[in-house]
Short mmCIF file of C-alpha atoms in Angstrom, two decimals:
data_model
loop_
_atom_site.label_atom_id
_atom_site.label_comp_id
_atom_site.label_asym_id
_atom_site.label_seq_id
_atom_site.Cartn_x
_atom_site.Cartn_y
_atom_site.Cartn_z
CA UNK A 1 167.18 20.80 127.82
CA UNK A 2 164.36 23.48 127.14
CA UNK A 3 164.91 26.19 129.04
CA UNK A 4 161.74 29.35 129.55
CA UNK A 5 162.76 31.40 132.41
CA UNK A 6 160.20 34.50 132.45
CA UNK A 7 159.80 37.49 134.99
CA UNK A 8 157.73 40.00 135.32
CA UNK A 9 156.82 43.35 137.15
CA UNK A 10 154.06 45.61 137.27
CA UNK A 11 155.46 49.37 137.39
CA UNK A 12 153.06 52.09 138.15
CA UNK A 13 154.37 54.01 135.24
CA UNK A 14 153.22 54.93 131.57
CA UNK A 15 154.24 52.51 128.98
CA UNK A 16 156.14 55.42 127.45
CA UNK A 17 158.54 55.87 130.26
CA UNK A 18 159.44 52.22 130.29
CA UNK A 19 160.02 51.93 127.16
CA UNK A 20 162.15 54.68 127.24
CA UNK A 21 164.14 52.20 129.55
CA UNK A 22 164.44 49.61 127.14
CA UNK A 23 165.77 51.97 123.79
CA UNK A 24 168.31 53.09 126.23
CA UNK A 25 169.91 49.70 127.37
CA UNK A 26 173.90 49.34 126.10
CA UNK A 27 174.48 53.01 125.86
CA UNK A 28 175.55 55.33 128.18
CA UNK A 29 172.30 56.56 129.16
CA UNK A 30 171.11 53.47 130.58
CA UNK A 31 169.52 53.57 133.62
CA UNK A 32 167.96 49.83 133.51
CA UNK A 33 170.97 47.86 133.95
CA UNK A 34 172.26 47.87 137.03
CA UNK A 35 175.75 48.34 135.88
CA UNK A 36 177.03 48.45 139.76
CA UNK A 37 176.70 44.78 140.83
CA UNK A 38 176.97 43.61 137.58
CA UNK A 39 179.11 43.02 134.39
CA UNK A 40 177.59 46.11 131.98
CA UNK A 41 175.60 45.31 129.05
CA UNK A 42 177.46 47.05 126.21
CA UNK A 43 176.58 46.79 122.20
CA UNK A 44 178.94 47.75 119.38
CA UNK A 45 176.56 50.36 118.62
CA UNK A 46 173.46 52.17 119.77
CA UNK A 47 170.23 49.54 119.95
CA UNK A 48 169.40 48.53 116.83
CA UNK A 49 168.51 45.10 115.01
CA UNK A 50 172.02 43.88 114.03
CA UNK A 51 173.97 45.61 117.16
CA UNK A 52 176.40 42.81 118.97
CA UNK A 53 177.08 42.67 122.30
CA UNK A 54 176.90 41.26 125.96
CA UNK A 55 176.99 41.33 129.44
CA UNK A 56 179.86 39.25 131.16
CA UNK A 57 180.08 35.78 129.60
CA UNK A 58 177.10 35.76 127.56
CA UNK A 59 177.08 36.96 124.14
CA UNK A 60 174.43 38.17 121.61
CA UNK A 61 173.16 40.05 118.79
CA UNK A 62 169.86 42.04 118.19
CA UNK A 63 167.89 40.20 116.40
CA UNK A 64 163.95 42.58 116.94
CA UNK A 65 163.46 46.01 118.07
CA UNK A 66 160.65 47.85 118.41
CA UNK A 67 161.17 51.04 119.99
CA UNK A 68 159.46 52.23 123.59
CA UNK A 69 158.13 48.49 123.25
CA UNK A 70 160.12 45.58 123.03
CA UNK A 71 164.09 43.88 122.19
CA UNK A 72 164.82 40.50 121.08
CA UNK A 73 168.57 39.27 121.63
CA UNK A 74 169.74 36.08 120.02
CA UNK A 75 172.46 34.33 122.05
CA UNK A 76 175.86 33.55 120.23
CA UNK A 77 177.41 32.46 123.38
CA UNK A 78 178.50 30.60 125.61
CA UNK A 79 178.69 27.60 123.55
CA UNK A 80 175.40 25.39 124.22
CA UNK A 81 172.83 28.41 124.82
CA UNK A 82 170.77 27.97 121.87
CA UNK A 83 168.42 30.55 121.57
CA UNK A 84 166.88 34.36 122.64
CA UNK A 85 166.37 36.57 125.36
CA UNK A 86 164.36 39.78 125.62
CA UNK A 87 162.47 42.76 127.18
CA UNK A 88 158.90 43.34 126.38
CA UNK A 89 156.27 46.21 127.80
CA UNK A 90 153.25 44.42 128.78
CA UNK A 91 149.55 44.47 129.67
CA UNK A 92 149.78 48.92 129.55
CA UNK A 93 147.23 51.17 130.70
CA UNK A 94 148.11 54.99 130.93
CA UNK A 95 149.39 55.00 134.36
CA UNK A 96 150.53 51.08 134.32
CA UNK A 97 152.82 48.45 132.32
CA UNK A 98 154.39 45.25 132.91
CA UNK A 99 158.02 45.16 132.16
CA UNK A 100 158.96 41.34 130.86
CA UNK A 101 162.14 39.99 130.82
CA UNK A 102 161.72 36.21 129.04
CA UNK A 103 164.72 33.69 128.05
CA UNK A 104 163.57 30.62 125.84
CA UNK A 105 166.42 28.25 125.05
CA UNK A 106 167.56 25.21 124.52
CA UNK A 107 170.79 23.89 126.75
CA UNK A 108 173.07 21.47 124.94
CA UNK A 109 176.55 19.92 125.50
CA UNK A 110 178.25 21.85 129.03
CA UNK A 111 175.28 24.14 128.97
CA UNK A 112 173.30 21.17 130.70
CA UNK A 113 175.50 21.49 133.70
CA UNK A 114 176.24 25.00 133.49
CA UNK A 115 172.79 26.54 133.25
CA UNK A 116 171.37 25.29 136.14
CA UNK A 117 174.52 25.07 138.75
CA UNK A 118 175.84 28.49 137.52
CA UNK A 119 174.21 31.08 135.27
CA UNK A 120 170.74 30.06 136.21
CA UNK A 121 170.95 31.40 139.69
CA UNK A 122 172.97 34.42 138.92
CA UNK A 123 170.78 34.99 135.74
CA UNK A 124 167.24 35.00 137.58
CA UNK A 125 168.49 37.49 141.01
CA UNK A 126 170.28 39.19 137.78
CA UNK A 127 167.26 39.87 136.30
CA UNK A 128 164.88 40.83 139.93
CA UNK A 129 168.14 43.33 140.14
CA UNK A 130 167.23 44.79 136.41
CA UNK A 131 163.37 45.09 137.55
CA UNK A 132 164.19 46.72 140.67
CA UNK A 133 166.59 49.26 138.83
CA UNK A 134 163.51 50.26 136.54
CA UNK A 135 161.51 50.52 139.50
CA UNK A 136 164.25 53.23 140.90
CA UNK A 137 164.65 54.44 137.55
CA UNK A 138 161.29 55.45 137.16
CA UNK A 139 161.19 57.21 141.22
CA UNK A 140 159.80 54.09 142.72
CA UNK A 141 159.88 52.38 145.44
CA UNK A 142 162.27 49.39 144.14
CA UNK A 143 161.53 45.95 145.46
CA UNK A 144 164.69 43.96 145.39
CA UNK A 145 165.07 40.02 145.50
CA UNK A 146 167.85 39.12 148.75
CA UNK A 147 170.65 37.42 147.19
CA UNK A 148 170.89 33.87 148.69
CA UNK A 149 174.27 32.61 149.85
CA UNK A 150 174.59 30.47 146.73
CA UNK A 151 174.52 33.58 144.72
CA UNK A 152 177.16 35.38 146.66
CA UNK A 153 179.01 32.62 146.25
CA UNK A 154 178.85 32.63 142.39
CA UNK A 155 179.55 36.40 142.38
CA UNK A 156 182.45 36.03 144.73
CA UNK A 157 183.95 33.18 142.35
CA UNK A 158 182.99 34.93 139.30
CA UNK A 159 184.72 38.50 140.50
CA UNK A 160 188.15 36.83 141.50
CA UNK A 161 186.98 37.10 145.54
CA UNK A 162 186.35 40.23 145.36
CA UNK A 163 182.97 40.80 147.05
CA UNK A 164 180.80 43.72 144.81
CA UNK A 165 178.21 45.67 146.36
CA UNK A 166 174.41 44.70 146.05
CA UNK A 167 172.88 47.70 144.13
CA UNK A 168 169.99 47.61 146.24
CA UNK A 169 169.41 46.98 150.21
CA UNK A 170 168.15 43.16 150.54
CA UNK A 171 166.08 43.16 153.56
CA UNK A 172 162.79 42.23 151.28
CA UNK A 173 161.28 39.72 148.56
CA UNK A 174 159.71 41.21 145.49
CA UNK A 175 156.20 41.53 146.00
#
């Protein structure tokens, strides 16, 4: 199964700044993944084509980098997840950028089933929770995606019942 799962948000911020966002995911200066509602992303080393790493169950190395611009992970795991995922600064004026977040992939043996019931959901509020932190990051207004009760669900599985905070309040859609 061919998987593209892309999403996108304009931030009212120079293409400079946002970058700066992506060169510091997996250290300890990162302040676009938001680490509190969800497993870290952490690298063997600072970001840099060959660095391994992951975030919860899903495994990967870097396989492009351009700094203040763009990152390229290729997925070693879990088993059937055949393929990349990345950020990418978009469409940038001097004031404005477009922060990308894209996944192609191809799904094969459990990963049929366990995309779409399981790390699909969780990925795609995963990744509204990611724009959202750049947004805050940044000292705007973020615009978080509510969790839906299928996703608390997940998390509440996934965590062992424990029930972690939302790093945002979820009283809105993104706009």
């Amino acid at each position: 199964m061919k998987v593209v799962n892309v999403h996108q948000r304009l931030l009212h911020a120079s293409p400079e700044r946002v970058g700066a966002l992506i060169d510091a995911l997996g250290s300890p200066a990162d302040t676009l993944w938001p680490g509190k509602a969800w497993p870290r992303m952490k690298l063997d080393r600072p970001l840099a084509v060959g660095a391994i790493g992951g975030h919860g169950p899903i495994r990967y190395t870097v396989e492009a980098y351009t700094p203040g611009q763009s990152v390229r992970f290729r997925l070693t795991a879990p088993k059937g997840f055949e393929g990349w995922h990345g950020f990418e600064v978009l469409d940038a004026t001097p004031a404005h950028c477009v922060l990308e977040h894209r996944i192609e992939m191809r799904a094969r043996g459990p990963a049929l089933l366990y995309w779409p019931l399981v790390i699909g959901p969780l990925h795609d509020v995963c990744v509204e929770d990611v724009l959202s932190q750049a947004q805050l990051s940044l000292g705007l207004e973020p615009r978080p995606v509510p969790w839906t009760a299928r996703v608390r669900l997940l998390r509440w599985l996934a965590s062992g019942g424990r029930r972690p905070a939302p790093p945002f309040a979820r009283g809105q859609h993104a706009r």
